[in-house]
mmCIF file of C-alpha atoms in Angstrom:
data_model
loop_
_atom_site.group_PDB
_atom_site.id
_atom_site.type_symbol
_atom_site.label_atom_id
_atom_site.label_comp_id
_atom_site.label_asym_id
_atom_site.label_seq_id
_atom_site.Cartn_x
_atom_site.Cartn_y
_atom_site.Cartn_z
ATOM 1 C CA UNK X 1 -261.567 102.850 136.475
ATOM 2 C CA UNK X 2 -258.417 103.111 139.292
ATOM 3 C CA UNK X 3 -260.177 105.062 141.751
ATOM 4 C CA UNK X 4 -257.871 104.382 144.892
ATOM 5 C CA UNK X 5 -255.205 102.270 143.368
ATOM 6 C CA UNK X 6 -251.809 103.269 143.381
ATOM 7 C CA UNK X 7 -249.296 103.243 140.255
ATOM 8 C CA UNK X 8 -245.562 103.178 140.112
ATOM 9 C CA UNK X 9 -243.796 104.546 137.010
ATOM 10 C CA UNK X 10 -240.511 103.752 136.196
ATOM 11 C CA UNK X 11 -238.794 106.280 133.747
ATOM 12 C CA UNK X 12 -241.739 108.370 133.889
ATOM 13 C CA UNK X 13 -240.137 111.184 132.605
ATOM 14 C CA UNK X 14 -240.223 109.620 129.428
ATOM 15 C CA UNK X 15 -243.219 111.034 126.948
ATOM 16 C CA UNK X 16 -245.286 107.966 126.694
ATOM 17 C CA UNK X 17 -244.704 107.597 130.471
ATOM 18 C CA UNK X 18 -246.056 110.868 131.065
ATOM 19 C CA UNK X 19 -248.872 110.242 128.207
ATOM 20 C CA UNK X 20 -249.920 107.109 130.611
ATOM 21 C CA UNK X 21 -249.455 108.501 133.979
ATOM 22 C CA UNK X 22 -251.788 111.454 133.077
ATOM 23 C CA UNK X 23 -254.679 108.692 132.057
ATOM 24 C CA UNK X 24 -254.316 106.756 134.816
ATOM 25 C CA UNK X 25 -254.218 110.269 137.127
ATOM 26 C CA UNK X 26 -257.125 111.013 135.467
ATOM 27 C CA UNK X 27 -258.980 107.729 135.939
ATOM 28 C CA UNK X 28 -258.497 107.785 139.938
ATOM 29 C CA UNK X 29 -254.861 106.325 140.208
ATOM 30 C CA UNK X 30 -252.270 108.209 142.385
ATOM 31 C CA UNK X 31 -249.623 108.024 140.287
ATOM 32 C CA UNK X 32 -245.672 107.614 141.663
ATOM 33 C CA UNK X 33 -243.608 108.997 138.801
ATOM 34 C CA UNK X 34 -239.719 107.740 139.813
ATOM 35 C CA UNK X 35 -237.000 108.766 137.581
ATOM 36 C CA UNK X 36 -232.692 109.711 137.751
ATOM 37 C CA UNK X 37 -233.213 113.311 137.849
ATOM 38 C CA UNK X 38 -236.699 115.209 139.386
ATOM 39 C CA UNK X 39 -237.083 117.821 136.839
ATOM 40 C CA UNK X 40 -239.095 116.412 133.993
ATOM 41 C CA UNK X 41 -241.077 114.131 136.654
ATOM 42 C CA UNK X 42 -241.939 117.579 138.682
ATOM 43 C CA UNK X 43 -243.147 119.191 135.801
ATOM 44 C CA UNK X 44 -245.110 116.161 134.817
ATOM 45 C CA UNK X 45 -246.237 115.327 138.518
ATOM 46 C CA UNK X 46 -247.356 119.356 138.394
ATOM 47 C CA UNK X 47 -249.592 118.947 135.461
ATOM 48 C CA UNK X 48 -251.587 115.957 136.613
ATOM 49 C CA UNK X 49 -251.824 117.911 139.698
ATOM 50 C CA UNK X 50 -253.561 120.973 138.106
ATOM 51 C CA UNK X 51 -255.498 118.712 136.041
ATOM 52 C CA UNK X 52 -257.224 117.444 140.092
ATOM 53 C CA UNK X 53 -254.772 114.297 139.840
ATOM 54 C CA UNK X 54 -252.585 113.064 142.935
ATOM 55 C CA UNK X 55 -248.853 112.475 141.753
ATOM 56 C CA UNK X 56 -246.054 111.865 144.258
ATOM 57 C CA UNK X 57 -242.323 112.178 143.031
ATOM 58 C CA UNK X 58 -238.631 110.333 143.305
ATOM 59 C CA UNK X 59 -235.427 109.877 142.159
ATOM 60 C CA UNK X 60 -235.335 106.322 141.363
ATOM 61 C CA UNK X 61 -232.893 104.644 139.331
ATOM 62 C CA UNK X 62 -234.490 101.807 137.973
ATOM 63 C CA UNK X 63 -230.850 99.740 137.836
ATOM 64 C CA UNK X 64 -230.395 100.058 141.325
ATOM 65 C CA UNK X 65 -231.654 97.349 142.944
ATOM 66 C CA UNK X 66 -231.736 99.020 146.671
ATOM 67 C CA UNK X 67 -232.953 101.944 145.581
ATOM 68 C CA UNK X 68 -235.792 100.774 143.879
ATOM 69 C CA UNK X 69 -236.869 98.236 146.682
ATOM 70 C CA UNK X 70 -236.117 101.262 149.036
ATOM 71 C CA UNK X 71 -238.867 103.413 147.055
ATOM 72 C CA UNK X 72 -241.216 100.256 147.320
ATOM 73 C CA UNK X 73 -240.519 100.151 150.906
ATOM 74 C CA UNK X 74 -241.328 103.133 151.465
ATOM 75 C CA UNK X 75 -244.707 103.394 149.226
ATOM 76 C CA UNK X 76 -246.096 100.363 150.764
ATOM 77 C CA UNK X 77 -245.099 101.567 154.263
ATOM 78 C CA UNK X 78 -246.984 105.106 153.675
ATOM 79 C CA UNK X 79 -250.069 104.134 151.455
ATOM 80 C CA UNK X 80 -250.496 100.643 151.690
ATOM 81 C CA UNK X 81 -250.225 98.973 148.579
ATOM 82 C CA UNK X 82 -249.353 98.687 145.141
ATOM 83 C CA UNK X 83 -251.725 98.092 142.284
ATOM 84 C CA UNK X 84 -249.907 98.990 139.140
ATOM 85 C CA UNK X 85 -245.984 98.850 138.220
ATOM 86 C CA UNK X 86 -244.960 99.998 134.529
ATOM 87 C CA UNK X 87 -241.275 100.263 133.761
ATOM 88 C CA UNK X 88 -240.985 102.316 130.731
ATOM 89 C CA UNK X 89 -237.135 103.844 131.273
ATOM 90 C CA UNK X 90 -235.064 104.262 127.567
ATOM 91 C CA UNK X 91 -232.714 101.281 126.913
ATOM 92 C CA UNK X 92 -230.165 103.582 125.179
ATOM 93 C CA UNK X 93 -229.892 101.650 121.731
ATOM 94 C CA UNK X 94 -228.606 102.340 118.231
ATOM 95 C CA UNK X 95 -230.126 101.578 114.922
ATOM 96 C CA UNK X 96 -230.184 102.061 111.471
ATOM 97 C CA UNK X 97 -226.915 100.198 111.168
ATOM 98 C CA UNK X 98 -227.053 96.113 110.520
ATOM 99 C CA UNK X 99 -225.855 94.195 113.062
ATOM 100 C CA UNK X 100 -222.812 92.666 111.629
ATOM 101 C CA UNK X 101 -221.696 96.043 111.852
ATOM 102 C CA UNK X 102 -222.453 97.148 115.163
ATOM 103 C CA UNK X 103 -219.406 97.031 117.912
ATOM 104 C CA UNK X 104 -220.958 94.317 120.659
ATOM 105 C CA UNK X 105 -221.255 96.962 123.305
ATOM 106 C CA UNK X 106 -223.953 98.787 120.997
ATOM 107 C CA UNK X 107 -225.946 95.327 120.799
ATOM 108 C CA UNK X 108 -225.395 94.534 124.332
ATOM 109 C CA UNK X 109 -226.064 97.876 126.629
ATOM 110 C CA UNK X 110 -230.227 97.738 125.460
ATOM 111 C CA UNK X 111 -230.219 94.117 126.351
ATOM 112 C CA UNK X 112 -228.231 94.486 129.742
ATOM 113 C CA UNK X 113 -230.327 97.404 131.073
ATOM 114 C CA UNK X 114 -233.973 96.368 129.731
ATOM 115 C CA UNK X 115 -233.287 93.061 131.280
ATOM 116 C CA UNK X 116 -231.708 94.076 134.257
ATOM 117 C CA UNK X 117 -233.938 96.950 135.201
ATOM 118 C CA UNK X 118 -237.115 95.308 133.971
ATOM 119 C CA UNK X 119 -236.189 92.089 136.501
ATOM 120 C CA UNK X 120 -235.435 94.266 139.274
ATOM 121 C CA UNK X 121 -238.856 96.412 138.961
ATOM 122 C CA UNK X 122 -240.838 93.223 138.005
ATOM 123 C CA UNK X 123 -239.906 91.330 140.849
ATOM 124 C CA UNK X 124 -240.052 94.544 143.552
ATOM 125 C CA UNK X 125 -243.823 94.549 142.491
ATOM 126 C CA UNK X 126 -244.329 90.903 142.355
ATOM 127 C CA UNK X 127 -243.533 90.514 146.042
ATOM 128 C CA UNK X 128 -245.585 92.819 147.422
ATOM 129 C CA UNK X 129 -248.347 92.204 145.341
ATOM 130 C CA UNK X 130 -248.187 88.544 146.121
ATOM 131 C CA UNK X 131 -248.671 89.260 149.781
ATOM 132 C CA UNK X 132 -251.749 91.260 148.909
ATOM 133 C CA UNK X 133 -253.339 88.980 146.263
ATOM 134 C CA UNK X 134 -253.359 91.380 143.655
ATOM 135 C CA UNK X 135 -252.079 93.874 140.897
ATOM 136 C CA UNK X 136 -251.141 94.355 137.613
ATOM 137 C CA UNK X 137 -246.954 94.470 135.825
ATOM 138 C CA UNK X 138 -247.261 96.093 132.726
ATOM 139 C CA UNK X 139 -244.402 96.443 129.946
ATOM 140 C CA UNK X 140 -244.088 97.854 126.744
ATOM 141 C CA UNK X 141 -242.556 96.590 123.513
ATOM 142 C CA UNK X 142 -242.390 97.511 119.423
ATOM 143 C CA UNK X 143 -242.629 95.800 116.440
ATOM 144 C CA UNK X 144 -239.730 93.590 116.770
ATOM 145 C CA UNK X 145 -241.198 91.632 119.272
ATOM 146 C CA UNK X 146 -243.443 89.814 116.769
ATOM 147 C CA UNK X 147 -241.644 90.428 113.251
ATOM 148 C CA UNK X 148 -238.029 90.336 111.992
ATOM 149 C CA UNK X 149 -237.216 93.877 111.180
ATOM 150 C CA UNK X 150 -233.823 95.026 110.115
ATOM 151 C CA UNK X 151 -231.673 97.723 111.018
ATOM 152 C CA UNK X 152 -232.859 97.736 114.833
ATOM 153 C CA UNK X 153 -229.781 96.314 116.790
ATOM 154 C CA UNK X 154 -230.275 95.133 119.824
ATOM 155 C CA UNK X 155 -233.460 97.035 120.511
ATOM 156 C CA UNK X 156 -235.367 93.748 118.505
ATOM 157 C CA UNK X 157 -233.831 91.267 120.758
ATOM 158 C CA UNK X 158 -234.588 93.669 124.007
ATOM 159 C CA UNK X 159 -238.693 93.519 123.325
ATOM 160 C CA UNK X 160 -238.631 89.897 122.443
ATOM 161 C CA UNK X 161 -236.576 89.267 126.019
ATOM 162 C CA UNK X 162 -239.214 91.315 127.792
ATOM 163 C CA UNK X 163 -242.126 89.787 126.199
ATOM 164 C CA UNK X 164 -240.665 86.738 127.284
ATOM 165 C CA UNK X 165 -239.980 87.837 130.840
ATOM 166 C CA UNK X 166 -243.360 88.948 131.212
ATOM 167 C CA UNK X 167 -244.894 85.515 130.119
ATOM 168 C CA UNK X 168 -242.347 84.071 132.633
ATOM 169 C CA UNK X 169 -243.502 85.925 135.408
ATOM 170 C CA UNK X 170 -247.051 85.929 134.763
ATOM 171 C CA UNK X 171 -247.283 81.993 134.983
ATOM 172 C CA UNK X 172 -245.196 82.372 138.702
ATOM 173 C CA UNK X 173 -247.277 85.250 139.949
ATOM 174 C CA UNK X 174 -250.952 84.166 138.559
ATOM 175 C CA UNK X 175 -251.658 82.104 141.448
ATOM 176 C CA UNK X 176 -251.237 84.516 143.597
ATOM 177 C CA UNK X 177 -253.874 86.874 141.980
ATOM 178 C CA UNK X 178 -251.124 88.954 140.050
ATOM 179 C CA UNK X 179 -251.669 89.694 136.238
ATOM 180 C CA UNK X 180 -248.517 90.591 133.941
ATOM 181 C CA UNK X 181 -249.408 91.988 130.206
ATOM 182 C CA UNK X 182 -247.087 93.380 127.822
ATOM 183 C CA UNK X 183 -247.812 95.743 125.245
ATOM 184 C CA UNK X 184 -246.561 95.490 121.695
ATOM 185 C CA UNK X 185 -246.533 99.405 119.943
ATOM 186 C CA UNK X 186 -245.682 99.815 116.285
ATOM 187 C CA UNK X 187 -243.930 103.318 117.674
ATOM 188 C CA UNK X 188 -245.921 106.754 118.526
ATOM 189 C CA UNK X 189 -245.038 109.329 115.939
ATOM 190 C CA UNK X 190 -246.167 111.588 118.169
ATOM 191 C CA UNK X 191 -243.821 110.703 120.945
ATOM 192 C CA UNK X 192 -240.746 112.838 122.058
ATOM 193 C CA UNK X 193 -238.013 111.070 120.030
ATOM 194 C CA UNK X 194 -240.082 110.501 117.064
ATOM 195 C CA UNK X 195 -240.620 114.623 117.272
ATOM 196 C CA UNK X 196 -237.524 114.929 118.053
ATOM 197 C CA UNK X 197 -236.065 113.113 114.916
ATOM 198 C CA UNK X 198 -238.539 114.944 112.497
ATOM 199 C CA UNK X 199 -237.507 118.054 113.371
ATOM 200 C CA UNK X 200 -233.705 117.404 112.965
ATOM 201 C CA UNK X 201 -233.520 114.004 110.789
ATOM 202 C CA UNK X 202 -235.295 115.681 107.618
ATOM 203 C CA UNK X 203 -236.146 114.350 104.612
ATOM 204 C CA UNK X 204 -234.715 110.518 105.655
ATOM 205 C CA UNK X 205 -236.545 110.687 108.842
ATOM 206 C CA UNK X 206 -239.990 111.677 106.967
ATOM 207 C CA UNK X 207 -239.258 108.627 104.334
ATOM 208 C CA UNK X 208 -238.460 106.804 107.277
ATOM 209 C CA UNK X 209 -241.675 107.530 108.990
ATOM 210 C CA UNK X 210 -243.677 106.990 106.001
ATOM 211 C CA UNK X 211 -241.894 103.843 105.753
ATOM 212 C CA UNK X 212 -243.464 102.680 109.023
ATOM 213 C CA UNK X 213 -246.804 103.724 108.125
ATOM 214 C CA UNK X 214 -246.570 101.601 105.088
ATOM 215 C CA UNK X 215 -246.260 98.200 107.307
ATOM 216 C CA UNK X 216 -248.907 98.645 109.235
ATOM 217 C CA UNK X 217 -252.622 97.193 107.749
ATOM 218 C CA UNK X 218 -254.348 100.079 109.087
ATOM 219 C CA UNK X 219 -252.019 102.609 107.249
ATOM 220 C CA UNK X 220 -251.343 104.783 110.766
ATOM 221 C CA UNK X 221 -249.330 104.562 113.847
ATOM 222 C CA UNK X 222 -250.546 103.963 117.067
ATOM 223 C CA UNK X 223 -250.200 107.682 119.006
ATOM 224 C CA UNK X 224 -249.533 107.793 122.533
ATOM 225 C CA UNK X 225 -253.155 107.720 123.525
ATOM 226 C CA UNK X 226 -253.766 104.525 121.769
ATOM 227 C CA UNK X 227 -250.360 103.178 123.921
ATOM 228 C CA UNK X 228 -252.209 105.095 127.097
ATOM 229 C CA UNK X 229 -255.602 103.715 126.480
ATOM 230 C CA UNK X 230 -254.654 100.442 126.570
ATOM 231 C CA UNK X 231 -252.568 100.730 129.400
ATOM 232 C CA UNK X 232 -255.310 101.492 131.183
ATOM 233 C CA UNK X 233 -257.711 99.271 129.907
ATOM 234 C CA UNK X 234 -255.178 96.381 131.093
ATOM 235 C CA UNK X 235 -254.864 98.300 134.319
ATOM 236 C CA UNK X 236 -258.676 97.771 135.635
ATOM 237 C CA UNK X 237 -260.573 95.678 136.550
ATOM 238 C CA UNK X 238 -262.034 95.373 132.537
ATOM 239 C CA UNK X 239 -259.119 93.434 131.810
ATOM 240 C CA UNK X 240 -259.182 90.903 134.919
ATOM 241 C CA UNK X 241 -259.251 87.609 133.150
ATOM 242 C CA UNK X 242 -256.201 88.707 130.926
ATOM 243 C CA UNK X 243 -252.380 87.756 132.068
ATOM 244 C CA UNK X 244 -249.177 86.458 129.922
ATOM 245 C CA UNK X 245 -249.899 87.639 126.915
ATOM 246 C CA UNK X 246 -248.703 90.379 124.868
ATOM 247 C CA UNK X 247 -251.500 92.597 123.986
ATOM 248 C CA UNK X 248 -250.843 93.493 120.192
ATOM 249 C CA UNK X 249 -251.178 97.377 119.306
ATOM 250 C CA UNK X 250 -248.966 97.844 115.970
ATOM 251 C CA UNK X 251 -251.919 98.818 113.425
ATOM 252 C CA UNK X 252 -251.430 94.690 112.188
ATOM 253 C CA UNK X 253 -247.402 94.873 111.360
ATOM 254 C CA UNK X 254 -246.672 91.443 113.290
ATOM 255 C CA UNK X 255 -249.460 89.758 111.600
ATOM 256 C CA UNK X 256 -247.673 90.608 108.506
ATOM 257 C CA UNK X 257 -245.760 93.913 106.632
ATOM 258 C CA UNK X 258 -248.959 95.179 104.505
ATOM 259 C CA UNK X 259 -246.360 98.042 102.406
ATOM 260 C CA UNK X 260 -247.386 96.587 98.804
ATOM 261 C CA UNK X 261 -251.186 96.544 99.186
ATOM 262 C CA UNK X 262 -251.844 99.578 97.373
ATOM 263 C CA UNK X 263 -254.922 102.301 99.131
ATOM 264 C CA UNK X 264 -257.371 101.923 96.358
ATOM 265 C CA UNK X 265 -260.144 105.371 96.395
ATOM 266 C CA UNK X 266 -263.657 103.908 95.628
ATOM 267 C CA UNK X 267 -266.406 106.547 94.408
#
């Protein structure tokens, strides 16, 4: 489905980067895994490598506005062009604590570095792919995008800002053959921090998790497949009519919080 296009990952060191960078390896894509530090994007660019992929490696801070127009510089001078840019680096928010008693620096640092870095990846993608005619900007969001949700700081005004952004520069980049999608996730229980907070957050963390089940409609979270899958599906050609929307993949929590319809066993 990407045979011979080229992908550039911001934060791919990230487990849901890694998760999508290994589909899109594995679909054709050489896949350019930039992060701050080249030890989890080695080990990641190693495995899709083993697997028969084609991964190339930087250090790329995604805040750094030379540095990442350096890196697409230098990718566009060397292979040509860019079809795919996906900037999935951590925003560094707290939650779990209501916001009229967060200090403003916890609120602000999410919005300041998800807007900053997605603006300065967004737009190193949308001019080159204007000169060519083509390509795809992806983004991913959560839940709060679509659906008040409490306790989430400033991580619920960050995805509604890049939702936002990425309607903004679809309209200015469509006629010039560019599509920009954003992706809405309910959260992969499967993905490093959710691990990570299961294995140390005990039994608060499992309500917690349960708790998110319990809004969706389908009863399950999206794993990081379902995140991947899509992704790629948005990626190809499949999806070449579709632009400035946000492509909803919460299990049905934004249509509405489903926690009191009870699971009723028929038979």
């Amino acid at each position: 489905m990407l045979k011979n296009k080229n992908a550039v990952f911001y934060g791919a060191g990230g487990s849901v980067a890694g998760a999508v960078a290994k589909v899109f390896a594995n679909a054709g894509a050489t896949v350019f895994l930039t992060g701050p530090r080249l030890d989890k994007i080695e080990s990641l660019a190693a495995e899709i490598v083993r697997a028969g992929g084609k991964a190339e490696v930087a250090i790329v801070d995604a805040l750094n506005e030379d540095a990442v127009n350096t890196h697409m510089d230098g990718l566009l001078k060397q292979f040509g062009h860019v079809d795919v840019s996906f900037n999935l680096i951590g925003v560094q928010d707290v939650q779990n604590i209501l916001l009229v008693d967060m200090p403003r620096e916890d609120f602000a640092r999410p919005l300041r570095i998800a807007m900053e870095s997605q603006f300065t990846t967004m737009t190193a993608a949308g001019r080159a792919m204007m000169k060519q005619q083509s390509g795809v900007i992806l983004s991913l969001t959560a839940t709060p995008g679509g659906v008040g949700y409490p306790k989430v700081g400033g991580f619920g005004p960050v995805c509604n800002a890049i939702e936002g952004l990425s309607r903004s520069m679809a309209v200015e980049l469509g006629p010039y053959g560019v599509r920009v999608v954003n992706i809405r996730s309910a959260g992969s229980p499967d993905s490093r921090p959710f691990v990570e907070a299961l294995q140390h957050g005990g039994a608060e963390t499992r309500e917690f998790m349960e708790k998110l089940r319990e809004d969706t409609m389908l009863k399950t979270l999206p794993l990081m497949a379902d995140i991947a899958n899509t992704a790629l599906f948005l990626a190809s050609p499949m999806a070449g009519k579709i632009t400035g929307i946000t492509l909803d993949v919460t299990c049905g929590t934004t249509s509405g919080l489903n926690y009191k319809t009870p699971i009723i066993p028929f038979g």
